[in-house]
Amino acid sequence: MTDNVTIIKLTAAETAEKIASGELTAVQVTEAHLARIEAVDEKVHAFLHVDREGALAQARAVDEKRERGEKLGPLAGVPLALKDIFTTEGIPTTVGSKILEGWIPPYDATLTKRLKAADVVILGKTNMDEFAMGSSTENSAYGPTGNPWDLTRIPGGSGGGSSAALAAHMAPLAIGTDTGGSIRQPAAVTGTVGVKPTYGAVSRYGMVAFSSSLDQGGPCARTVLDAALLHEVIAGHDPLDSTSIDAPVPAVVEAARNGSVEGMRVGVVKQFRGEGYQAGVIQRFDESVALLKELGAEIVELDCPSFDLALSAYYLIAPSECSSNLARFDGLRYGRRTGDDGTHSAEEVTSLTRAEGFGPEVKRRIMLGTYALSSGYYDAYYGSAQKVRTLITRDFEKAFEQVDVIVSPTTPTTAFPIGERADDPMAMYLADLCTIPTNLAGNAAMSLPCGLAPEDNLPVGLQIIAPALKDDRLYKVGAAVEAAFVERWGHPLLEEAPSL
């Protein structure tokens, strides 16, 4: 019999194969991961809710299908950690906020439905920055998550719970959302793989909105192939989402199985380095570029001047959309209600509820966004930011006339200590320096490990950016890079969970 330690170290692809062949049962696999959660999550705090009974019921259903001789899907029986921003019928969805504490949604998000239809076993809901607003998972109303590489450091944000669950071997798959880098940034600092698909490629129906023109759900995993397998499960047109793209899902699994950069043109943007970048991050990035050249890629230097304005534009557009989206949390329809004792008006109840239910970062962004949208300031702030967004999109279009993909560091630094930037919002926002342009343009992007920074021995992420609807290029390049790294240096996350 395969022991639990061996099971939790398997990739998702290996796990699915063993379940389909009968070498392992889905219940065995699920129990092994639930035991791992019980053993280490008190230290990591990756999960906000563990659905033990629900997960085991899903696993039993998979085993029964196999016993009946039914064909199992490519991820049937594989456990997954779901970011607590997607609605799950009968299971709490808090979005990391006190304002939705205890809320049980009456329906599943489209993404949740697709996971269940594919027989993926949902272990529970992961911790996150409140309403996905943050770069460190320190803004969760339920406390921070630790980075399994060093529990005193952040696991990235806003989806730090999902990335930490992967790095701590509590799940082989996870789901995140990416508004300004919240899939890729956690992947980078935890040594995992995270993909932001093309905007509109994965349905947002049932995903609690932060910034509607930027938000995008996507796959998180420990290998490029695992991410591709999950990508194919969750992507595809959804008539319930008006921003959903009605186009075929690119052949991402095929690309991941046949990774190569031979003859590809790879762009390096000069704006993605300089002041604020950690020396070890730049060192590992330069080594990755050299590796790509060695593997047969042509390296092209690019100048995208509008990228320098991306951070400023993002922090006007995202808060503006958030101030509109979060207006629905009024204490009257659902969620927390404060002050409803017969002595307060409806307006006062709304004010008291928001004051108590929203955390400091959410309040900061609502105020900033409301100001940017107010009469007399709209054109100067929000309108100007949208013009910059257009310039950034044009810079990408020009770049992709010269190259097939663009590479950069995913984050300027490795994981920083918990609390280090808590009182400095601007320093916190700089963590998304390399990831934000992609969200503004709607392109596809991936982060994958490219080694450890020599000064602190913490993971560094390599970002790959592809044009919209060319998500398969991410997996083609990512698989080639991953294979070369594993051949030369091994993959530490597949061997043992660091610091646990």
Coordinates of C-alpha atoms in Angstrom, one line a residue:
M1 CA 0.0 0.0 0.0
T2 CA 1.3 3.5 -0.9
D3 CA 1.9 5.6 2.2
N4 CA 0.5 9.1 2.7
V5 CA 3.9 10.8 2.3
T6 CA 4.4 9.3 -1.2
I7 CA 0.8 10.2 -2.2
I8 CA 1.0 13.9 -1.3
K9 CA 4.3 14.2 -3.3
L10 CA 2.7 12.9 -6.5
T11 CA 1.9 15.4 -9.3
A12 CA -1.8 15.8 -10.2
A13 CA -1.2 13.9 -13.5
E14 CA 0.5 11.0 -11.7
T15 CA -2.3 10.9 -9.1
A16 CA -5.1 10.8 -11.7
E17 CA -3.2 8.0 -13.6
K18 CA -2.9 5.9 -10.4
I19 CA -6.6 6.4 -9.6
A20 CA -7.7 5.5 -13.1
S21 CA -5.6 2.3 -13.1
G22 CA -6.8 1.3 -9.6
E23 CA -3.4 1.5 -8.0
L24 CA -4.8 4.1 -5.7
T25 CA -8.4 5.0 -4.8
A26 CA -9.7 8.5 -4.8
V27 CA -10.6 8.1 -1.1
Q28 CA -7.0 7.1 -0.3
V29 CA -5.7 10.2 -2.0
T30 CA -8.2 12.5 -0.4
E31 CA -7.6 11.1 3.1
A32 CA -3.8 11.5 2.6
H33 CA -4.3 15.2 1.8
L34 CA -6.8 15.8 4.6
A35 CA -4.3 14.2 7.0
R36 CA -1.6 16.5 5.7
I37 CA -3.9 19.5 6.2
E38 CA -4.6 18.4 9.8
A39 CA -0.9 18.0 10.4
V40 CA 0.5 21.3 9.1
D41 CA -2.3 23.8 8.4
E42 CA -2.3 25.1 12.0
K43 CA 1.1 26.5 11.2
V44 CA 0.5 27.6 7.6
H45 CA -3.1 28.8 7.8
A46 CA -3.8 28.1 4.1
F47 CA -7.4 27.1 4.6
L48 CA -10.4 29.0 5.9
H49 CA -12.7 26.1 5.6
V50 CA -12.0 22.3 5.1
D51 CA -14.9 20.4 3.7
R52 CA -13.9 16.9 4.9
E53 CA -17.2 15.2 4.5
G54 CA -17.9 16.8 1.1
A55 CA -14.4 15.9 -0.2
L56 CA -14.7 12.3 0.9
A57 CA -18.2 12.0 -0.7
Q58 CA -16.8 13.3 -4.0
A59 CA -13.9 10.9 -3.8
R60 CA -16.2 7.9 -3.1
A61 CA -18.3 8.9 -6.2
V62 CA -15.1 8.7 -8.3
D63 CA -14.2 5.3 -7.0
E64 CA -17.7 4.0 -7.7
K65 CA -17.5 5.3 -11.3
R66 CA -14.2 3.4 -11.8
E67 CA -15.7 0.2 -10.3
R68 CA -18.6 0.5 -12.7
G69 CA -16.1 0.7 -15.6
E70 CA -16.9 4.3 -16.5
K71 CA -14.2 6.3 -18.1
L72 CA -12.6 8.8 -15.8
G73 CA -11.5 12.3 -16.8
P74 CA -7.9 13.5 -16.8
L75 CA -8.2 14.9 -13.2
A76 CA -10.8 12.6 -11.7
G77 CA -10.2 12.1 -8.0
V78 CA -7.4 14.7 -7.8
P79 CA -7.8 17.0 -4.7
L80 CA -7.9 20.8 -5.1
A81 CA -7.8 23.8 -2.9
L82 CA -10.3 26.5 -4.0
K83 CA -9.7 30.2 -3.4
D84 CA -12.5 31.5 -1.1
I85 CA -13.7 34.0 -3.8
F86 CA -15.8 31.4 -5.8
T87 CA -19.3 30.6 -4.6
T88 CA -19.8 27.0 -3.4
E89 CA -23.3 25.8 -2.7
G90 CA -23.6 24.7 0.9
I91 CA -20.1 25.7 1.8
P92 CA -19.1 29.2 3.3
T93 CA -17.7 31.8 0.9
T94 CA -16.2 34.7 2.8
V95 CA -13.8 36.4 0.3
G96 CA -11.5 36.8 3.3
S97 CA -13.9 39.4 4.8
K98 CA -15.9 39.7 8.0
I99 CA -18.7 41.3 5.9
L100 CA -19.5 37.8 4.5
E101 CA -18.6 35.8 7.6
G102 CA -20.8 32.7 7.7
W103 CA -22.5 33.3 4.3
I104 CA -23.5 30.1 2.7
P105 CA -24.1 30.6 -1.1
P106 CA -27.2 29.0 -2.6
Y107 CA -25.4 28.2 -5.9
D108 CA -22.1 27.2 -7.4
A109 CA -19.9 29.4 -9.5
T110 CA -19.5 28.2 -13.1
L111 CA -15.9 27.3 -12.3
T112 CA -17.0 25.3 -9.2
K113 CA -19.5 23.4 -11.4
R114 CA -16.8 22.6 -14.0
L115 CA -14.5 21.2 -11.3
K116 CA -17.3 19.0 -9.9
A117 CA -18.3 17.8 -13.4
A118 CA -14.6 16.8 -14.0
D119 CA -14.7 14.8 -10.7
V120 CA -12.0 17.0 -9.1
V121 CA -12.2 16.7 -5.3
I122 CA -12.6 20.1 -3.6
L123 CA -10.9 19.9 -0.3
G124 CA -12.0 23.3 1.0
K125 CA -11.6 27.1 0.6
T126 CA -8.3 28.9 0.9
N127 CA -7.3 32.1 2.7
M128 CA -6.9 35.3 0.7
D129 CA -6.6 39.1 1.0
E130 CA -10.0 40.6 1.7
F131 CA -11.9 40.8 -1.6
A132 CA -8.6 40.0 -3.3
M133 CA -7.2 43.4 -2.4
G134 CA -3.5 42.9 -1.5
S135 CA -0.2 41.4 -2.4
S136 CA 0.6 39.4 0.7
T137 CA -2.5 37.7 2.2
E138 CA -2.0 39.8 5.3
N139 CA -5.2 41.7 4.6
S140 CA -7.4 38.6 5.3
A141 CA -9.9 39.3 8.1
Y142 CA -9.0 35.8 9.4
G143 CA -5.3 36.4 9.8
P144 CA -2.2 35.9 7.5
T145 CA -1.0 32.8 5.8
G146 CA 2.6 31.8 6.2
N147 CA 4.9 30.8 3.3
P148 CA 5.9 27.1 3.7
W149 CA 9.5 28.0 2.6
D150 CA 9.7 30.3 5.7
L151 CA 6.6 30.7 7.8
T152 CA 7.7 34.2 8.9
R153 CA 7.3 35.4 5.3
I154 CA 4.3 36.1 3.1
P155 CA 3.0 33.5 0.6
G156 CA 2.1 36.2 -1.9
G157 CA -1.3 37.7 -2.4
S158 CA -4.1 37.9 -2.8
G159 CA -4.2 34.1 -3.3
G160 CA -1.6 33.2 -0.7
G161 CA -3.7 30.4 0.7
S162 CA -3.9 28.6 -2.6
S163 CA -0.2 28.9 -3.2
A164 CA 0.7 27.9 0.3
A165 CA -1.5 24.8 0.1
L166 CA 0.4 23.7 -3.0
A167 CA 3.9 24.4 -1.5
A168 CA 3.0 22.6 1.7
H169 CA 1.7 19.6 -0.2
M170 CA -1.8 20.0 1.2
A171 CA -3.2 19.8 -2.3
P172 CA -1.6 19.1 -5.8
L173 CA -3.9 21.6 -7.5
A174 CA -5.5 25.0 -6.6
I175 CA -7.5 27.8 -8.0
G176 CA -6.6 31.4 -7.8
T177 CA -7.8 34.7 -9.2
D178 CA -5.6 37.4 -10.8
T179 CA -6.6 41.1 -10.9
G180 CA -3.1 42.6 -10.8
G181 CA -0.9 39.5 -10.3
S182 CA -2.7 37.5 -7.6
I183 CA -2.1 34.1 -9.2
R184 CA 1.4 34.8 -10.5
Q185 CA 2.9 36.6 -7.6
P186 CA 2.0 33.9 -5.0
A187 CA 3.3 31.3 -7.4
A188 CA 6.6 33.1 -7.7
V189 CA 7.3 33.5 -4.0
T190 CA 6.2 29.9 -3.1
G191 CA 8.1 28.1 -6.0
T192 CA 4.9 26.9 -7.7
V193 CA 3.2 27.4 -11.1
G194 CA 0.4 29.9 -11.6
V195 CA -1.4 30.9 -14.8
K196 CA -3.5 34.0 -15.6
P197 CA -5.4 32.9 -18.7
T198 CA -6.5 35.4 -21.4
Y199 CA -9.2 37.8 -19.9
G200 CA -12.6 36.1 -20.5
A201 CA -11.2 32.6 -21.0
V202 CA -12.4 31.4 -17.6
S203 CA -16.0 32.3 -16.4
R204 CA -16.4 35.0 -13.7
Y205 CA -19.9 33.9 -13.0
G206 CA -20.0 33.2 -9.2
M207 CA -16.7 34.8 -8.6
V208 CA -17.1 37.7 -6.2
A209 CA -16.1 40.8 -8.1
F210 CA -13.3 43.2 -7.2
S211 CA -12.4 44.9 -10.5
S212 CA -14.6 43.5 -13.3
S213 CA -12.4 44.5 -16.3
L214 CA -9.3 42.9 -14.7
D215 CA -10.4 39.9 -12.6
Q216 CA -9.5 36.5 -14.0
G217 CA -9.6 33.0 -12.5
G218 CA -6.9 30.5 -13.3
P219 CA -5.0 27.3 -12.4
C220 CA -2.3 26.9 -9.8
A221 CA -0.2 23.8 -9.5
R222 CA 3.3 22.4 -8.8
T223 CA 4.1 21.6 -12.5
V224 CA 3.3 23.1 -15.9
L225 CA 1.5 20.0 -17.1
D226 CA -0.7 19.9 -14.0
A227 CA -1.6 23.6 -14.6
A228 CA -2.5 22.8 -18.2
L229 CA -4.7 19.9 -17.2
L230 CA -6.6 22.1 -14.8
H231 CA -6.7 25.0 -17.3
E232 CA -8.6 22.8 -19.8
V233 CA -11.1 21.8 -17.1
I234 CA -12.1 25.3 -16.0
A235 CA -11.8 27.3 -19.3
G236 CA -14.4 27.7 -22.0
H237 CA -17.3 29.9 -23.0
D238 CA -20.1 30.6 -20.4
P239 CA -23.3 32.3 -21.5
L240 CA -23.8 33.4 -17.9
D241 CA -20.8 35.7 -18.1
S242 CA -21.1 38.6 -20.5
T243 CA -17.3 39.0 -20.7
S244 CA -16.7 35.3 -21.5
I245 CA -14.9 34.6 -24.8
D246 CA -16.8 32.4 -27.2
A247 CA -13.7 30.8 -28.7
P248 CA -12.1 27.3 -28.5
V249 CA -9.8 26.7 -25.5
P250 CA -6.2 26.6 -26.8
A251 CA -4.5 23.2 -26.8
V252 CA -2.7 23.9 -23.6
V253 CA -2.2 20.3 -22.5
E254 CA -0.7 19.3 -25.9
A255 CA 1.6 22.3 -25.6
A256 CA 2.7 21.3 -22.1
R257 CA 3.4 17.8 -23.2
N258 CA 5.5 19.0 -26.1
G259 CA 7.3 22.0 -24.7
S260 CA 9.9 23.6 -26.9
V261 CA 11.3 27.1 -27.6
E262 CA 13.3 26.1 -30.7
G263 CA 13.0 29.0 -33.2
M264 CA 10.8 31.1 -31.0
R265 CA 11.3 34.8 -30.5
V266 CA 11.4 35.7 -26.8
G267 CA 11.2 39.4 -25.8
V268 CA 12.9 41.0 -22.8
V269 CA 11.4 44.4 -21.8
K270 CA 13.9 46.9 -20.5
Q271 CA 11.3 48.4 -18.2
F272 CA 11.1 45.2 -16.2
R273 CA 14.3 45.7 -14.3
G274 CA 16.2 48.5 -12.5
E275 CA 15.7 50.2 -9.1
G276 CA 13.7 48.1 -6.6
Y277 CA 14.7 44.8 -8.0
Q278 CA 16.5 42.3 -5.8
A279 CA 19.9 41.3 -7.1
G280 CA 19.2 37.6 -6.7
V281 CA 16.0 37.9 -8.6
I282 CA 17.7 39.6 -11.6
Q283 CA 20.5 37.0 -11.4
R284 CA 18.1 34.1 -11.7
F285 CA 16.1 35.9 -14.5
D286 CA 19.3 36.6 -16.5
E287 CA 20.2 32.9 -16.1
S288 CA 16.7 32.0 -17.4
V289 CA 17.1 34.2 -20.5
A290 CA 20.5 32.6 -21.1
L291 CA 18.8 29.2 -20.8
L292 CA 16.1 30.1 -23.3
K293 CA 18.8 31.1 -25.8
E294 CA 20.6 27.8 -25.2
L295 CA 17.4 26.0 -25.8
G296 CA 17.1 27.6 -29.3
A297 CA 15.1 30.8 -28.7
E298 CA 16.0 34.1 -30.2
I299 CA 16.2 36.9 -27.6
V300 CA 14.8 40.3 -28.6
E301 CA 15.2 43.5 -26.6
L302 CA 12.0 45.4 -26.3
D303 CA 11.1 49.0 -25.2
C304 CA 7.6 49.4 -23.8
P305 CA 7.6 53.0 -22.3
S306 CA 4.0 52.9 -21.2
F307 CA 4.7 50.1 -18.8
D308 CA 6.3 52.6 -16.4
L309 CA 2.8 54.1 -16.0
A310 CA 1.0 50.8 -15.4
L311 CA 1.1 50.8 -11.6
S312 CA -0.4 54.3 -11.4
A313 CA -3.1 53.5 -13.9
Y314 CA -4.0 50.2 -12.2
Y315 CA -4.4 51.8 -8.8
L316 CA -7.0 54.2 -10.2
I317 CA -8.9 51.7 -12.4
A318 CA -9.0 48.9 -9.9
P319 CA -10.2 51.0 -6.9
S320 CA -12.8 52.7 -9.1
E321 CA -14.3 49.4 -10.2
C322 CA -14.1 48.1 -6.6
S323 CA -16.0 51.1 -5.2
S324 CA -18.8 50.3 -7.7
N325 CA -18.8 46.5 -7.1
L326 CA -18.7 46.6 -3.4
A327 CA -21.7 49.0 -3.2
R328 CA -23.9 45.9 -3.1
F329 CA -22.5 45.0 0.4
D330 CA -25.0 47.2 2.3
G331 CA -26.0 45.1 5.3
L332 CA -29.6 44.9 4.0
R333 CA -29.7 42.0 1.5
Y334 CA -27.2 39.4 2.8
G335 CA -24.0 39.0 4.8
R336 CA -23.3 40.9 8.0
R337 CA -25.8 43.4 9.4
T338 CA -24.8 45.8 12.2
G339 CA -27.0 48.2 14.1
D340 CA -30.4 46.8 13.0
D341 CA -31.9 47.3 16.5
G342 CA -34.8 49.6 15.5
T343 CA -33.0 52.8 16.4
H344 CA -31.1 53.3 13.2
S345 CA -32.2 54.2 9.7
A346 CA -31.3 51.9 6.7
E347 CA -28.5 54.4 5.7
E348 CA -27.1 54.2 9.3
V349 CA -27.2 50.3 9.2
T350 CA -25.4 50.3 5.9
S351 CA -22.7 52.7 7.3
L352 CA -22.3 50.7 10.5
T353 CA -22.1 47.4 8.6
R354 CA -19.4 48.6 6.3
A355 CA -17.4 50.3 9.0
E356 CA -17.3 47.0 11.0
G357 CA -17.3 44.5 8.0
F358 CA -14.6 46.0 5.7
G359 CA -10.9 46.0 6.6
P360 CA -8.5 49.0 6.2
E361 CA -7.2 48.1 2.7
V362 CA -10.8 47.6 1.3
K363 CA -11.8 50.9 2.8
R364 CA -8.7 52.6 1.4
R365 CA -9.5 51.4 -2.1
I366 CA -13.2 52.2 -2.0
M367 CA -12.4 55.8 -0.9
L368 CA -9.7 56.2 -3.6
G369 CA -12.0 54.8 -6.3
T370 CA -15.0 56.9 -5.2
Y371 CA -12.9 60.0 -5.3
A372 CA -11.5 59.1 -8.8
L373 CA -15.0 58.6 -10.1
S374 CA -16.5 61.8 -8.5
S375 CA -17.8 64.7 -10.5
G376 CA -14.9 67.0 -11.5
Y377 CA -12.2 64.4 -11.1
Y378 CA -13.4 61.6 -13.4
D379 CA -11.5 62.9 -16.5
A380 CA -8.4 63.8 -14.6
Y381 CA -8.1 60.4 -12.9
Y382 CA -10.2 57.5 -14.1
G383 CA -10.4 58.8 -17.6
S384 CA -6.6 59.4 -17.8
A385 CA -5.9 56.0 -16.4
Q386 CA -8.0 54.4 -19.1
K387 CA -6.0 56.3 -21.8
V388 CA -2.8 54.9 -20.3
R389 CA -4.4 51.5 -20.4
T390 CA -4.8 51.9 -24.1
L391 CA -1.2 52.9 -24.5
I392 CA -0.1 49.8 -22.6
T393 CA -2.2 47.6 -24.8
R394 CA -0.6 49.2 -27.9
D395 CA 2.9 48.6 -26.5
F396 CA 2.0 44.9 -26.1
E397 CA 0.6 44.8 -29.7
K398 CA 3.8 46.3 -31.1
A399 CA 5.9 44.0 -29.0
F400 CA 4.0 40.9 -30.2
E401 CA 4.7 41.9 -33.8
Q402 CA 8.3 41.3 -33.0
V403 CA 8.2 38.3 -30.6
D404 CA 6.1 35.2 -29.7
V405 CA 6.3 35.7 -26.0
I406 CA 7.7 38.1 -23.4
V407 CA 9.6 37.1 -20.3
S408 CA 10.4 39.0 -17.1
P409 CA 10.8 38.4 -13.4
T410 CA 7.4 37.8 -11.9
T411 CA 8.1 39.8 -8.8
P412 CA 10.9 42.4 -8.1
T413 CA 11.8 40.6 -4.8
T414 CA 11.4 37.3 -3.1
A415 CA 8.9 36.8 -0.2
F416 CA 9.2 39.6 2.3
P417 CA 8.7 39.1 6.1
I418 CA 5.1 39.3 7.4
G419 CA 4.4 42.8 8.7
E420 CA 7.4 44.4 6.9
R421 CA 5.2 46.5 4.5
A422 CA 2.0 46.6 6.5
D423 CA 2.3 50.3 7.2
D424 CA 3.6 51.2 3.7
P425 CA 0.9 50.6 1.1
M426 CA 3.1 52.0 -1.7
A427 CA 5.9 49.5 -1.0
M428 CA 3.2 46.8 -0.9
Y429 CA 1.8 47.9 -4.3
L430 CA 5.3 47.6 -5.9
A431 CA 5.1 43.8 -5.5
D432 CA 2.8 43.8 -8.6
L433 CA 5.2 45.9 -10.7
C434 CA 5.8 43.2 -13.4
T435 CA 2.4 41.6 -13.4
I436 CA 0.0 44.6 -13.7
P437 CA 0.6 45.4 -17.4
T438 CA -0.8 42.0 -18.5
N439 CA -4.0 42.5 -16.6
L440 CA -4.5 46.0 -18.1
A441 CA -4.1 44.5 -21.6
G442 CA -6.0 41.3 -21.0
N443 CA -3.1 39.0 -22.2
A444 CA -2.2 35.6 -20.9
A445 CA 0.7 35.1 -18.5
M446 CA 2.4 32.4 -16.3
S447 CA 4.8 32.3 -13.5
L448 CA 7.0 29.3 -12.9
P449 CA 10.0 28.6 -10.6
C450 CA 13.4 29.5 -12.0
G451 CA 15.6 28.8 -8.9
L452 CA 16.3 30.3 -5.5
A453 CA 17.8 33.7 -4.8
P454 CA 21.3 33.3 -3.5
E455 CA 21.0 35.9 -0.7
D456 CA 18.0 34.3 1.1
N457 CA 17.5 30.9 -0.6
L458 CA 13.9 31.7 -1.4
P459 CA 12.1 31.0 -4.7
V460 CA 12.2 33.3 -7.7
G461 CA 9.5 33.3 -10.4
L462 CA 10.0 33.6 -14.2
Q463 CA 7.0 35.3 -15.9
I464 CA 6.0 34.4 -19.4
I465 CA 3.5 36.6 -21.2
A466 CA 1.7 35.6 -24.4
P467 CA -0.8 37.5 -26.7
A468 CA -4.6 37.1 -25.9
L469 CA -5.9 33.7 -26.9
K470 CA -2.4 32.3 -27.3
D471 CA -2.3 30.7 -23.9
D472 CA -0.8 27.5 -25.4
R473 CA 2.5 29.5 -25.9
L474 CA 2.8 29.9 -22.1
Y475 CA 2.7 26.1 -21.7
K476 CA 5.0 25.4 -24.6
V477 CA 7.7 27.7 -23.3
G478 CA 7.0 26.9 -19.6
A479 CA 7.3 23.2 -20.1
A480 CA 10.6 23.6 -22.0
V481 CA 12.1 25.8 -19.2
E482 CA 10.7 23.5 -16.4
A483 CA 12.2 20.4 -18.1
A484 CA 15.6 22.1 -18.4
F485 CA 15.6 23.2 -14.8
V486 CA 14.5 19.8 -13.5
E487 CA 17.2 18.1 -15.5
R488 CA 19.9 20.4 -14.2
W489 CA 18.9 21.2 -10.6
G490 CA 15.9 19.0 -9.8
H491 CA 12.5 20.3 -8.5
P492 CA 12.7 20.9 -4.7
L493 CA 9.0 21.1 -4.3
L494 CA 8.5 17.6 -5.7
E495 CA 10.9 16.2 -3.2
E496 CA 9.9 17.7 0.1
A497 CA 8.0 20.6 1.5
P498 CA 10.4 23.2 2.8
S499 CA 10.4 24.3 6.5
L500 CA 7.5 21.9 7.5

